[in-house]
Amino acid sequence: MRLYVPHDERRPQPEPAVTNDALAFAIGLGGWLIGLAIVLGMLAAPTPFDPARVLTTIAVGLVLGIAGLLVSRRR
């Protein structure tokens, strides 16, 4: 087994895969919105959970998803 392969003997780099990043971010945002709807529904029921922590997590997820969506659409 050789630890170093000279540049002449290396295989060529494969082409990058074509993906739809905006669709992936949109699906993720949809998941966060579903989670938000569930948490808002849970606020009406007397359940023992910390709504501030959960809503903060969802808000951060939404902000990062929107930022990713904007960046992916610029490309």
XYZ file of N, CA, C and O in Angstrom:
300
model
N 0.836 -1.174 0.000
C 0.000 0.000 0.000
C 0.884 1.242 0.000
O 1.770 1.384 0.830
N 0.607 2.141 -0.952
C 1.382 3.375 -1.024
C 0.602 4.494 -0.355
O -0.612 4.609 -0.513
N 1.296 5.309 0.396
C 0.652 6.433 1.057
C 0.584 7.662 0.170
O -0.235 8.542 0.398
N 1.425 7.727 -0.831
C 1.425 8.875 -1.729
C 1.364 8.367 -3.165
O 2.143 7.517 -3.569
N 0.436 8.894 -3.947
C 0.319 8.546 -5.353
C 0.732 9.771 -6.157
O 0.176 10.859 -5.958
N 1.685 9.613 -7.047
C 2.096 10.767 -7.856
C 0.928 11.328 -8.660
O -0.025 10.629 -8.998
N 1.012 12.595 -8.969
C -0.070 13.296 -9.659
C -0.402 12.654 -11.013
O -1.554 12.622 -11.436
N 0.604 12.130 -11.683
C 0.384 11.516 -12.998
C -0.451 10.244 -12.900
O -1.152 9.891 -13.846
N -0.402 9.547 -11.779
C -1.104 8.274 -11.629
C -2.481 8.413 -10.982
O -3.204 7.439 -10.862
N -2.842 9.603 -10.564
C -4.127 9.796 -9.886
C -5.276 9.773 -10.883
O -5.136 10.136 -12.046
N -6.430 9.359 -10.386
C -7.640 9.396 -11.201
C -8.144 10.844 -11.269
O -7.960 11.615 -10.343
N -8.852 11.195 -12.346
C -9.386 12.563 -12.415
C -10.524 12.756 -11.410
O -11.210 11.808 -11.038
N -10.699 13.991 -10.985
C -11.760 14.310 -10.035
C -13.115 14.138 -10.722
O -13.294 14.554 -11.864
N -14.092 13.547 -10.035
C -15.421 13.429 -10.648
C -16.109 14.786 -10.704
O -15.801 15.695 -9.936
N -17.051 14.914 -11.628
C -17.826 16.143 -11.746
C -18.731 16.288 -10.530
O -19.242 15.281 -10.008
N -18.959 17.501 -10.037
C -19.848 17.673 -8.889
C -21.287 17.300 -9.256
O -21.729 17.489 -10.390
N -22.004 16.763 -8.293
C -23.396 16.379 -8.509
C -24.265 17.625 -8.641
O -24.054 18.628 -7.955
N -25.224 17.546 -9.522
C -26.165 18.657 -9.719
C -27.297 18.480 -8.706
O -27.961 17.445 -8.674
N -27.491 19.484 -7.854
C -28.525 19.407 -6.820
C -29.398 20.649 -6.869
O -29.018 21.676 -7.423
N -30.562 20.535 -6.259
C -31.480 21.671 -6.148
C -31.477 22.096 -4.678
O -32.290 21.636 -3.884
N -30.544 22.970 -4.334
C -30.383 23.388 -2.945
C -31.581 24.176 -2.442
O -31.961 24.067 -1.279
N -32.175 24.982 -3.296
C -33.326 25.785 -2.876
C -34.486 24.883 -2.460
O -35.178 25.170 -1.478
N -34.686 23.782 -3.169
C -35.751 22.841 -2.802
C -35.460 22.205 -1.450
O -36.363 22.052 -0.618
N -34.211 21.851 -1.207
C -33.852 21.253 0.076
C -34.104 22.227 1.231
O -34.640 21.837 2.274
N -33.735 23.491 1.052
C -33.988 24.480 2.093
C -35.474 24.727 2.273
O -35.954 24.923 3.396
N -36.231 24.723 1.183
C -37.680 24.930 1.276
C -38.350 23.784 2.040
O -39.252 24.012 2.851
N -37.910 22.559 1.805
C -38.466 21.411 2.539
C -38.123 21.521 4.020
O -38.955 21.259 4.892
N -36.888 21.929 4.327
C -36.502 22.127 5.714
C -37.316 23.212 6.393
O -37.738 23.067 7.547
N -37.559 24.314 5.686
C -38.391 25.384 6.238
C -39.809 24.897 6.485
O -40.442 25.272 7.480
N -40.315 24.070 5.583
C -41.641 23.496 5.786
C -41.695 22.653 7.054
O -42.677 22.701 7.803
N -40.634 21.912 7.305
C -40.564 21.122 8.539
C -40.571 21.999 9.783
O -41.236 21.689 10.775
N -39.827 23.106 9.739
C -39.819 24.020 10.876
C -41.189 24.668 11.077
O -41.617 24.885 12.214
N -41.877 24.970 9.978
C -43.213 25.569 10.098
C -44.211 24.556 10.672
O -45.082 24.931 11.465
N -44.093 23.301 10.300
C -44.949 22.265 10.887
C -44.661 22.142 12.377
O -45.574 22.043 13.201
N -43.376 22.177 12.736
C -43.010 22.138 14.154
C -43.562 23.326 14.914
O -44.020 23.188 16.050
N -43.537 24.495 14.297
C -44.089 25.688 14.936
C -45.587 25.530 15.160
O -46.097 25.884 16.229
N -46.290 24.992 14.172
C -47.735 24.784 14.324
C -48.029 23.799 15.453
O -48.959 24.005 16.244
N -47.238 22.760 15.564
C -47.438 21.779 16.627
C -47.198 22.402 17.995
O -47.970 22.212 18.936
N -46.126 23.177 18.119
C -45.806 23.810 19.406
C -46.873 24.831 19.778
O -47.277 24.923 20.948
N -47.352 25.600 18.801
C -48.407 26.558 19.108
C -49.687 25.845 19.530
O -50.420 26.333 20.394
N -49.949 24.687 18.956
C -51.087 23.885 19.391
C -50.891 23.331 20.793
O -51.851 23.203 21.563
N -49.654 23.005 21.134
C -49.372 22.480 22.472
C -49.503 23.554 23.544
O -49.696 23.238 24.717
N -49.384 24.819 23.169
C -49.524 25.895 24.150
C -50.949 25.943 24.705
O -51.157 26.386 25.837
N -51.929 25.505 23.923
C -53.316 25.510 24.390
C -53.572 24.398 25.401
O -54.449 24.525 26.257
N -52.814 23.314 25.318
C -53.002 22.186 26.236
C -52.052 22.336 27.423
O -50.946 22.870 27.288
N -52.480 21.881 28.586
C -51.602 21.971 29.766
C -50.539 20.865 29.759
O -50.714 19.799 30.336
N -49.446 21.099 29.054
C -48.350 20.125 29.007
C -47.113 20.718 29.657
O -46.854 21.920 29.549
N -46.321 19.891 30.312
C -45.120 20.398 30.988
C -43.923 20.498 30.017
O -43.185 19.545 29.832
N -43.775 21.641 29.371
C -42.591 21.884 28.552
C -42.267 23.371 28.595
O -43.101 24.189 28.961
N -41.045 23.684 28.227
C -40.569 25.067 28.258
C -40.793 25.702 26.882
O -40.025 25.460 25.953
N -41.865 26.491 26.720
C -42.155 27.031 25.383
C -41.106 28.018 24.888
O -40.873 28.116 23.691
N -40.448 28.727 25.783
C -39.447 29.708 25.343
C -38.274 29.009 24.662
O -37.806 29.453 23.608
N -37.816 27.921 25.220
C -36.684 27.196 24.642
C -37.064 26.578 23.291
O -36.308 26.651 22.326
N -38.248 26.000 23.227
C -38.691 25.364 21.991
C -38.910 26.411 20.899
O -38.489 26.225 19.755
N -39.557 27.514 21.231
C -39.803 28.558 20.237
C -38.503 29.222 19.785
O -38.385 29.618 18.624
N -37.530 29.321 20.682
C -36.225 29.866 20.300
C -35.536 28.947 19.305
O -34.965 29.406 18.309
N -35.600 27.657 19.550
C -35.001 26.688 18.630
C -35.660 26.762 17.257
O -34.982 26.762 16.223
N -36.976 26.851 17.237
C -37.694 26.939 15.961
C -37.360 28.251 15.256
O -37.166 28.278 14.038
N -37.270 29.341 15.992
C -36.939 30.640 15.386
C -35.544 30.609 14.763
O -35.348 31.108 13.648
N -34.582 30.017 15.456
C -33.226 29.920 14.907
C -33.235 29.046 13.662
O -32.583 29.370 12.651
N -33.969 27.950 13.687
C -34.070 27.089 12.509
C -34.683 27.808 11.326
O -34.222 27.668 10.185
N -35.721 28.600 11.571
C -36.351 29.361 10.494
C -35.414 30.420 9.922
O -35.326 30.596 8.705
N -34.703 31.122 10.789
C -33.778 32.169 10.324
C -32.652 31.554 9.496
O -32.308 32.050 8.409
N -32.077 30.447 9.964
C -31.007 29.802 9.205
C -31.529 29.229 7.886
O -30.838 29.270 6.867
N -32.748 28.704 7.899
C -33.329 28.182 6.672
C -33.588 29.269 5.649
O -33.331 29.096 4.451
N -34.097 30.404 6.095
C -34.336 31.525 5.179
C -33.011 32.049 4.632
O -32.897 32.351 3.437
N -31.996 32.146 5.488
C -30.679 32.590 5.018
C -30.120 31.612 3.989
O -29.578 32.023 2.955
N -30.235 30.328 4.245
C -29.763 29.333 3.288
C -30.521 29.389 1.982
O -29.948 29.236 0.901
N -31.822 29.626 2.061
C -32.645 29.737 0.854
C -32.222 30.948 0.017
O -32.102 30.856 -1.207
N -31.970 32.062 0.677
C -31.538 33.266 -0.044
C -30.169 33.066 -0.695
O -29.947 33.476 -1.832
N -29.260 32.449 0.032
C -27.925 32.219 -0.516
C -27.981 31.226 -1.674
O -27.305 31.410 -2.698
N -28.792 30.177 -1.556
C -28.844 29.183 -2.612
C -29.520 29.723 -3.866
O -29.232 29.272 -4.965
N -30.410 30.675 -3.738
C -31.067 31.251 -4.916
C -30.156 32.227 -5.649
O -30.354 32.480 -6.818
N -29.157 32.778 -4.973
C -28.217 33.696 -5.624
C -27.293 32.964 -6.576
O -26.770 33.537 -7.500
N -27.048 31.691 -6.315
C -26.108 30.912 -7.138
C -26.683 30.547 -8.424
O -27.445 30.337 -9.028
